[in-house]
């Protein structure tokens, strides 16, 4: 059957290929420590599960509002105002089945064929993949070690052309953990205003920061009118499989996103949205406790890897990935998996700039991080 060109342009995700190989090795009896997936080994707080269960028992399993339940949209607006200083109301919020879907819809709404889209590299592989499929040109701005893994404003300015329409930012960034500095956010905001760019701000890791506070580009003066914030419940509330995300956007973009929802998945599941209201209330401080545990794992794992003579691994500022420089990274990744039983991802999965790096997720593998370090030391001997 003939496939549409836009689907042929789409790429997969490197993490899923490594996961498949790791599973194959396990089926042969090998022990594998999984550090390839960005999935917390926590589950949502018990009150969240209970709220979902109660909602189901009460029959809240029907079609509902395409933009999302008013109660959730109001709770989200209050949460984003108080935690990120976003000047938004429920009218700015559209709920989707996953942050990735919110990102996809935002890109559908804003990108035309022939546009140029600036995105961070190393970065989430979906940005260039979806940009290509929309007939537009992805243009990478780099996050280099020499620049403390921050965007270089001069480089971003040089990459701008009259065709540049959209700027994607991701802070904290997957895979580097970069929390964009205030100066960088201000510089990017000025460039966006001067060149009339729409900004997509992927804030899925906003709650997972360590010493460095998070700021949203949408909270800077004038930026709410040109920014679509996307976020979701997967990482901050350990709800990966619940598939719930959202976009916060100016009214005309909300209208467009709503039309896209109506033309695709109709609405996100009602009982999951009800549980999400409970997640946002977070009375037990579940998110803070999880982030404190990630901080402990970060010190243990990134610190341990950095002490290995073959690796250079500064502690990430945010998210839960150790982004480690190593010579011959592709071969090291293969040997760690095949010989050592540690699954990591070669940095090239996040763009050519990741060629000399590996990404290890410390979101899972709790209790196995010391063993992972032991295996790495035993496999990669200098
Ligand atoms: N954005 C980034 C940068 C991510 O790393 C991920 C997931 O790994 C997502 C978005 C998607 O999140 P969700 O699981 O809610 O679709």
Tab-separated table of C-alpha atoms and ligand atoms in Angstrom:
chain	number	residue	atom	x	y	z
A	1	UNK	CA	0.000	0.000	0.000
A	2	UNK	CA	1.254	3.502	-0.742
A	3	UNK	CA	2.298	5.442	2.348
A	4	UNK	CA	1.938	9.197	2.642
A	5	UNK	CA	5.190	11.119	2.480
A	6	UNK	CA	4.568	12.750	5.877
A	7	UNK	CA	4.706	9.350	7.567
A	8	UNK	CA	7.862	8.342	5.742
A	9	UNK	CA	9.546	11.451	7.152
A	10	UNK	CA	8.880	10.383	10.751
A	11	UNK	CA	11.703	8.791	12.767
A	12	UNK	CA	11.541	6.413	15.759
A	13	UNK	CA	13.001	6.927	19.232
A	14	UNK	CA	16.466	5.438	19.949
A	15	UNK	CA	15.500	4.505	23.518
A	16	UNK	CA	12.838	2.106	22.319
A	17	UNK	CA	15.299	0.222	20.048
A	18	UNK	CA	17.765	-0.248	22.934
A	19	UNK	CA	14.894	-1.336	25.199
A	20	UNK	CA	13.900	-4.003	22.644
A	21	UNK	CA	17.482	-5.374	22.484
A	22	UNK	CA	17.765	-5.323	26.285
A	23	UNK	CA	14.552	-7.331	26.551
A	24	UNK	CA	15.897	-9.840	24.012
A	25	UNK	CA	19.065	-10.325	26.098
A	26	UNK	CA	16.930	-10.790	29.216
A	27	UNK	CA	14.901	-13.469	27.462
A	28	UNK	CA	18.235	-15.294	26.971
A	29	UNK	CA	18.763	-15.230	30.732
A	30	UNK	CA	21.037	-12.159	30.943
A	31	UNK	CA	20.735	-9.626	33.761
A	32	UNK	CA	20.228	-6.094	32.400
A	33	UNK	CA	20.058	-2.847	34.370
A	34	UNK	CA	17.628	-0.621	32.493
A	35	UNK	CA	18.895	2.933	32.168
A	36	UNK	CA	17.542	3.596	28.674
A	37	UNK	CA	14.001	4.814	29.414
A	38	UNK	CA	12.952	8.109	30.974
A	39	UNK	CA	10.378	6.486	33.207
A	40	UNK	CA	10.240	7.068	36.986
A	41	UNK	CA	10.059	3.824	38.981
A	42	UNK	CA	7.486	5.529	41.207
A	43	UNK	CA	3.739	5.248	40.895
A	44	UNK	CA	1.291	8.092	41.479
A	45	UNK	CA	0.383	8.943	45.069
A	46	UNK	CA	-2.284	6.606	46.555
A	47	UNK	CA	-4.884	9.428	46.645
A	48	UNK	CA	-4.460	9.872	42.876
A	49	UNK	CA	-5.046	6.182	42.200
A	50	UNK	CA	-8.020	6.270	44.585
A	51	UNK	CA	-9.501	9.345	42.856
A	52	UNK	CA	-9.233	7.562	39.486
A	53	UNK	CA	-10.805	4.396	40.921
A	54	UNK	CA	-13.666	6.354	42.500
A	55	UNK	CA	-14.308	8.285	39.283
A	56	UNK	CA	-14.550	5.022	37.340
A	57	UNK	CA	-16.917	3.530	39.917
A	58	UNK	CA	-19.079	6.648	39.618
A	59	UNK	CA	-19.368	6.174	35.871
A	60	UNK	CA	-17.075	9.030	34.866
A	61	UNK	CA	-16.020	7.118	31.770
A	62	UNK	CA	-17.977	9.028	29.122
A	63	UNK	CA	-17.039	11.450	26.353
A	64	UNK	CA	-16.311	14.839	27.884
A	65	UNK	CA	-15.288	18.374	26.859
A	66	UNK	CA	-12.706	18.377	24.037
A	67	UNK	CA	-10.576	21.047	25.740
A	68	UNK	CA	-10.577	19.082	28.988
A	69	UNK	CA	-12.704	19.090	32.143
A	70	UNK	CA	-13.280	22.634	33.438
A	71	UNK	CA	-12.192	21.494	36.939
A	72	UNK	CA	-8.838	20.274	35.603
A	73	UNK	CA	-8.282	23.316	33.384
A	74	UNK	CA	-8.984	25.617	36.345
A	75	UNK	CA	-6.694	23.601	38.623
A	76	UNK	CA	-3.944	23.699	35.980
A	77	UNK	CA	-4.240	27.468	35.509
A	78	UNK	CA	-3.971	28.009	39.293
A	79	UNK	CA	-1.013	25.582	39.535
A	80	UNK	CA	0.879	27.249	36.670
A	81	UNK	CA	0.194	30.749	37.977
A	82	UNK	CA	1.499	29.941	41.430
A	83	UNK	CA	4.423	27.666	40.496
A	84	UNK	CA	5.667	29.314	37.239
A	85	UNK	CA	4.193	32.796	37.285
A	86	UNK	CA	2.229	32.142	34.087
A	87	UNK	CA	-0.523	34.716	33.524
A	88	UNK	CA	-3.108	32.178	32.348
A	89	UNK	CA	-6.706	31.207	32.986
A	90	UNK	CA	-8.617	27.986	32.303
A	91	UNK	CA	-9.410	29.545	28.891
A	92	UNK	CA	-5.752	29.177	27.903
A	93	UNK	CA	-5.564	25.440	28.661
A	94	UNK	CA	-6.189	22.474	26.345
A	95	UNK	CA	-5.824	18.946	27.752
A	96	UNK	CA	-4.442	16.099	25.615
A	97	UNK	CA	-3.683	12.404	26.032
A	98	UNK	CA	0.005	12.909	26.863
A	99	UNK	CA	2.510	15.729	26.682
A	100	UNK	CA	3.797	14.267	23.432
A	101	UNK	CA	0.356	14.618	21.894
A	102	UNK	CA	0.113	18.218	23.145
A	103	UNK	CA	3.486	18.851	21.453
A	104	UNK	CA	2.313	17.176	18.259
A	105	UNK	CA	-0.883	19.249	18.168
A	106	UNK	CA	1.035	22.474	18.851
A	107	UNK	CA	3.412	21.695	15.983
A	108	UNK	CA	0.442	20.887	13.698
A	109	UNK	CA	-1.136	24.199	14.646
A	110	UNK	CA	1.935	26.390	14.115
A	111	UNK	CA	4.172	24.921	11.388
A	112	UNK	CA	3.608	25.365	7.643
A	113	UNK	CA	5.483	23.593	4.817
A	114	UNK	CA	8.659	25.528	3.981
A	115	UNK	CA	8.983	27.042	7.475
A	116	UNK	CA	12.211	26.725	9.429
A	117	UNK	CA	11.949	25.528	13.010
A	118	UNK	CA	14.758	26.092	15.505
A	119	UNK	CA	15.193	23.326	18.066
A	120	UNK	CA	17.818	22.291	20.651
A	121	UNK	CA	20.398	19.606	19.849
A	122	UNK	CA	21.083	17.292	21.592
A	123	UNK	CA	17.342	17.220	22.102
A	124	UNK	CA	14.112	15.264	22.079
A	125	UNK	CA	14.136	13.484	18.676
A	126	UNK	CA	10.446	14.189	18.095
A	127	UNK	CA	11.137	17.899	17.348
A	128	UNK	CA	13.037	17.371	14.058
A	129	UNK	CA	11.024	14.256	13.188
A	130	UNK	CA	7.617	15.975	13.317
A	131	UNK	CA	9.020	19.153	11.724
A	132	UNK	CA	10.191	17.097	8.719
A	133	UNK	CA	6.850	15.353	8.417
A	134	UNK	CA	5.115	18.740	8.230
A	135	UNK	CA	7.249	19.634	5.201
A	136	UNK	CA	9.265	22.153	7.203
A	137	UNK	CA	13.010	22.363	7.856
A	138	UNK	CA	14.370	21.607	11.343
A	139	UNK	CA	17.381	23.802	12.183
A	140	UNK	CA	19.394	22.740	15.240
A	141	UNK	CA	20.895	25.151	17.734
A	142	UNK	CA	23.545	23.350	19.786
A	143	UNK	CA	23.933	22.761	23.480
A	144	UNK	CA	27.699	22.364	23.677
A	145	UNK	CA	29.888	21.406	26.626
A	146	UNK	CA	32.079	24.420	25.796
A	147	UNK	CA	29.002	26.568	26.423
A	148	UNK	CA	27.982	24.814	29.670
A	149	UNK	CA	25.307	22.983	27.590
A	150	UNK	CA	23.365	26.281	27.306
A	151	UNK	CA	22.103	27.660	23.972
A	152	UNK	CA	24.575	30.102	22.436
A	153	UNK	CA	22.523	33.245	21.672
A	154	UNK	CA	24.940	34.348	18.923
A	155	UNK	CA	24.521	30.996	17.194
A	156	UNK	CA	20.717	31.147	17.480
A	157	UNK	CA	20.762	34.679	15.996
A	158	UNK	CA	22.966	33.493	13.100
A	159	UNK	CA	20.583	30.610	12.328
A	160	UNK	CA	17.553	32.890	11.950
A	161	UNK	CA	16.313	33.481	8.400
A	162	UNK	CA	13.143	35.122	7.037
A	163	UNK	CA	11.653	31.603	6.946
A	164	UNK	CA	12.169	30.912	10.671
A	165	UNK	CA	8.710	30.787	12.255
A	166	UNK	CA	8.963	28.627	15.349
A	167	UNK	CA	11.515	28.339	18.167
A	168	UNK	CA	11.369	25.236	20.348
A	169	UNK	CA	12.872	25.421	23.832
A	170	UNK	CA	13.098	22.547	26.295
A	171	UNK	CA	14.159	23.361	29.835
A	172	UNK	CA	15.204	21.248	31.655
A	173	UNK	CA	16.412	19.582	28.489
A	174	UNK	CA	16.312	15.917	27.607
A	175	UNK	CA	19.043	14.554	27.378
A	176	UNK	CA	21.487	17.153	28.744
A	177	UNK	CA	19.562	18.265	31.873
A	178	UNK	CA	20.229	21.912	30.950
A	179	UNK	CA	18.047	24.410	32.801
A	180	UNK	CA	18.116	27.443	30.497
A	181	UNK	CA	19.607	30.377	32.419
A	182	UNK	CA	17.544	33.543	32.887
A	183	UNK	CA	19.906	35.446	30.600
A	184	UNK	CA	19.481	32.851	27.851
A	185	UNK	CA	15.681	32.889	28.232
A	186	UNK	CA	15.668	36.677	28.043
A	187	UNK	CA	17.920	36.629	24.963
A	188	UNK	CA	15.731	34.026	23.245
A	189	UNK	CA	12.597	36.020	24.136
A	190	UNK	CA	14.118	39.154	22.581
A	191	UNK	CA	15.010	37.248	19.392
A	192	UNK	CA	11.496	35.755	19.254
A	193	UNK	CA	9.910	39.205	19.622
A	194	UNK	CA	12.247	40.857	17.099
A	195	UNK	CA	11.676	38.132	14.472
A	196	UNK	CA	8.009	37.513	15.313
A	197	UNK	CA	8.536	33.834	16.151
A	198	UNK	CA	6.095	31.516	17.866
A	199	UNK	CA	7.727	29.672	20.774
A	200	UNK	CA	6.942	26.125	21.862
A	201	UNK	CA	8.225	25.660	25.410
A	202	UNK	CA	8.450	21.999	26.419
A	203	UNK	CA	8.288	22.099	30.224
A	204	UNK	CA	7.740	18.393	30.950
A	205	UNK	CA	10.717	18.371	33.376
A	206	UNK	CA	9.964	21.761	35.017
A	207	UNK	CA	9.358	20.203	38.436
A	208	UNK	CA	12.509	18.064	38.314
A	209	UNK	CA	15.253	20.575	39.078
A	210	UNK	CA	17.987	20.469	41.699
A	211	UNK	CA	19.904	23.578	42.824
A	212	UNK	CA	18.942	25.658	39.765
A	213	UNK	CA	15.437	27.179	39.888
A	214	UNK	CA	13.206	26.750	36.840
A	215	UNK	CA	11.837	29.752	34.923
A	216	UNK	CA	9.390	29.614	32.041
A	217	UNK	CA	10.031	31.727	28.940
A	218	UNK	CA	6.233	32.287	28.841
A	219	UNK	CA	6.439	34.238	32.126
A	220	UNK	CA	8.729	36.899	30.591
A	221	UNK	CA	7.087	40.211	29.611
A	222	UNK	CA	5.081	39.927	26.378
A	223	UNK	CA	5.897	36.236	25.877
A	224	UNK	CA	2.560	34.666	26.861
A	225	UNK	CA	1.085	36.014	23.602
A	226	UNK	CA	3.615	34.142	21.441
A	227	UNK	CA	4.306	30.999	23.490
A	228	UNK	CA	2.654	27.596	23.710
A	229	UNK	CA	3.727	25.851	26.912
A	230	UNK	CA	3.416	22.089	26.888
A	231	UNK	CA	3.670	19.852	29.920
A	232	UNK	CA	2.054	16.764	31.387
A	233	UNK	CA	1.710	14.382	34.304
A	234	UNK	CA	4.185	11.660	33.195
A	235	UNK	CA	7.353	12.817	34.906
A	236	UNK	CA	6.368	15.214	37.739
A	237	UNK	CA	3.590	12.944	39.000
A	238	UNK	CA	4.989	9.558	37.852
A	239	UNK	CA	1.963	8.988	35.591
A	240	UNK	CA	3.676	7.877	32.358
A	241	UNK	CA	1.104	5.254	31.359
A	242	UNK	CA	-1.893	7.400	32.292
A	243	UNK	CA	-1.209	9.501	29.182
A	244	UNK	CA	-2.188	12.992	30.217
A	245	UNK	CA	-0.663	16.272	29.084
A	246	UNK	CA	-1.712	19.800	28.236
A	247	UNK	CA	-0.909	22.950	26.299
A	248	UNK	CA	-1.206	26.527	27.572
A	249	UNK	CA	-1.635	28.957	24.715
A	250	UNK	CA	-3.074	32.299	23.566
A	251	UNK	CA	-6.828	32.165	22.721
A	252	UNK	CA	-6.470	31.838	18.927
A	253	UNK	CA	-4.105	28.872	19.369
A	254	UNK	CA	-6.475	27.304	21.934
A	255	UNK	CA	-9.242	27.459	19.272
A	256	UNK	CA	-6.949	25.740	16.753
A	257	UNK	CA	-5.812	23.071	19.232
A	258	UNK	CA	-9.448	22.415	20.163
A	259	UNK	CA	-10.302	21.833	16.482
A	260	UNK	CA	-7.360	19.419	16.232
A	261	UNK	CA	-8.613	17.545	19.322
A	262	UNK	CA	-12.123	17.292	17.833
A	263	UNK	CA	-10.679	15.964	14.592
A	264	UNK	CA	-8.501	13.335	16.240
A	265	UNK	CA	-9.013	11.885	19.754
A	266	UNK	CA	-12.201	13.819	20.838
A	267	UNK	CA	-11.131	14.185	24.492
A	268	UNK	CA	-8.753	12.764	27.096
A	269	UNK	CA	-10.248	10.099	29.398
A	270	UNK	CA	-12.507	11.711	31.995
A	271	UNK	CA	-11.566	9.538	35.016
A	272	UNK	CA	-7.879	10.203	34.372
A	273	UNK	CA	-8.509	13.954	34.307
A	274	UNK	CA	-10.328	13.661	37.637
A	275	UNK	CA	-7.340	11.798	39.122
A	276	UNK	CA	-5.041	14.496	37.717
A	277	UNK	CA	-6.841	17.202	39.741
A	278	UNK	CA	-5.881	15.187	42.828
A	279	UNK	CA	-2.281	14.878	41.587
A	280	UNK	CA	-2.042	18.681	41.324
A	281	UNK	CA	-3.301	19.068	44.910
A	282	UNK	CA	-0.408	16.824	46.003
A	283	UNK	CA	-1.264	17.000	49.726
A	284	UNK	CA	1.413	14.447	50.671
A	285	UNK	CA	4.264	16.229	48.896
A	286	UNK	CA	4.722	13.231	46.583
A	287	UNK	CA	6.525	15.221	43.858
A	288	UNK	CA	9.001	16.801	46.286
A	289	UNK	CA	9.788	13.409	47.833
A	290	UNK	CA	10.382	11.917	44.378
A	291	UNK	CA	12.652	14.790	43.329
A	292	UNK	CA	14.631	14.412	46.582
A	293	UNK	CA	15.159	10.755	45.697
A	294	UNK	CA	16.266	11.701	42.156
A	295	UNK	CA	18.756	14.131	43.716
A	296	UNK	CA	20.214	11.280	45.772
A	297	UNK	CA	20.481	9.075	42.667
A	298	UNK	CA	22.002	11.940	40.681
A	299	UNK	CA	24.781	12.404	43.253
A	300	UNK	CA	25.417	8.673	43.385
A	301	UNK	CA	25.315	7.853	39.683
A	302	UNK	CA	26.526	10.999	37.875
A	303	UNK	CA	29.166	11.453	40.598
A	304	UNK	CA	30.286	7.826	40.286
A	305	UNK	CA	30.473	8.011	36.496
A	306	UNK	CA	32.379	11.291	36.588
A	307	UNK	CA	34.982	9.608	38.820
A	308	UNK	CA	35.606	6.979	36.093
A	309	UNK	CA	38.621	8.060	33.993
A	310	UNK	CA	36.847	7.281	30.685
A	311	UNK	CA	33.777	9.444	31.381
A	312	UNK	CA	33.076	13.123	31.961
A	313	UNK	CA	29.688	13.580	33.596
A	314	UNK	CA	28.863	16.823	35.397
A	315	UNK	CA	25.744	16.645	37.593
A	316	UNK	CA	22.695	17.573	35.474
A	317	UNK	CA	20.806	20.699	36.589
A	318	UNK	CA	17.412	19.137	35.933
A	319	UNK	CA	15.547	16.060	34.607
A	320	UNK	CA	16.882	12.608	35.494
A	321	UNK	CA	19.513	11.836	32.905
A	322	UNK	CA	23.273	11.542	33.242
A	323	UNK	CA	24.752	12.918	30.001
A	324	UNK	CA	28.239	11.469	29.878
A	325	UNK	CA	31.075	12.237	27.477
A	326	UNK	CA	33.117	9.180	26.493
A	327	UNK	CA	35.429	8.369	23.567
A	328	UNK	CA	34.008	5.905	21.005
A	329	UNK	CA	30.593	6.275	22.612
A	330	UNK	CA	28.762	3.998	20.188
A	331	UNK	CA	31.125	1.095	20.893
A	332	UNK	CA	30.979	1.774	24.646
A	333	UNK	CA	27.166	1.731	24.520
A	334	UNK	CA	27.216	-1.620	22.710
A	335	UNK	CA	29.761	-3.170	25.076
A	336	UNK	CA	27.945	-1.938	28.160
A	337	UNK	CA	24.754	-3.570	26.939
A	338	UNK	CA	26.138	-6.776	25.422
A	339	UNK	CA	28.973	-7.488	27.879
A	340	UNK	CA	28.199	-5.466	30.984
A	341	UNK	CA	24.414	-5.703	31.138
A	342	UNK	CA	23.819	-1.933	31.450
A	343	UNK	CA	21.382	-0.395	28.932
A	344	UNK	CA	22.147	3.223	28.028
A	345	UNK	CA	21.542	5.196	24.821
A	346	UNK	CA	24.137	6.465	22.390
A	347	UNK	CA	23.882	10.263	22.269
A	348	UNK	CA	23.480	10.269	18.492
A	349	UNK	CA	19.835	9.306	19.091
A	350	UNK	CA	19.486	12.970	20.158
A	351	UNK	CA	21.205	14.381	17.057
A	352	UNK	CA	24.763	14.424	15.640
A	353	UNK	CA	25.911	16.722	18.463
A	354	UNK	CA	25.473	13.743	20.807
A	355	UNK	CA	28.029	11.598	18.931
A	356	UNK	CA	30.528	11.422	21.821
A	357	UNK	CA	28.007	10.955	24.631
A	358	UNK	CA	25.857	8.356	26.328
A	359	UNK	CA	22.586	9.043	28.138
A	360	UNK	CA	21.856	7.053	31.289
A	361	UNK	CA	18.437	7.520	32.918
A	362	UNK	CA	18.482	7.340	36.704
A	363	UNK	CA	14.675	7.665	36.890
A	364	UNK	CA	14.380	3.912	37.329
A	365	UNK	CA	16.921	1.276	38.365
A	366	UNK	CA	16.577	2.252	42.025
A	367	UNK	CA	18.789	0.065	44.204
A	368	UNK	CA	20.808	-0.992	41.168
A	369	UNK	CA	22.828	2.157	40.569
A	370	UNK	CA	25.868	0.981	42.588
A	371	UNK	CA	25.752	-2.289	40.670
A	372	UNK	CA	25.481	-0.367	37.367
A	373	UNK	CA	28.615	1.606	38.286
A	374	UNK	CA	30.398	-1.612	39.245
A	375	UNK	CA	29.499	-3.177	35.883
A	376	UNK	CA	30.592	-0.050	33.995
A	377	UNK	CA	33.962	-0.074	35.810
A	378	UNK	CA	34.391	-3.793	35.083
A	379	UNK	CA	33.512	-3.431	31.368
A	380	UNK	CA	35.266	-0.173	30.463
A	381	UNK	CA	38.788	-0.426	31.821
A	382	UNK	CA	41.324	2.227	30.860
B	1	LIG	N1	9.088	16.154	26.002
B	1	LIG	C1	10.262	15.638	26.395
B	1	LIG	C2	11.480	16.476	26.353
B	1	LIG	C3	10.340	14.310	26.854
B	1	LIG	O1	11.518	13.793	27.232
B	1	LIG	C4	9.152	13.522	26.873
B	1	LIG	C5	9.169	12.108	27.290
B	1	LIG	O2	10.170	11.469	27.435
B	1	LIG	C6	7.951	14.117	26.450
B	1	LIG	C7	7.960	15.442	26.024
B	1	LIG	C8	6.671	13.322	26.385
B	1	LIG	O3	6.011	13.124	27.596
B	1	LIG	P1	4.676	12.222	27.693
B	1	LIG	O4	5.092	10.922	28.249
B	1	LIG	O5	3.747	12.912	28.633
B	1	LIG	O6	4.073	12.130	26.355
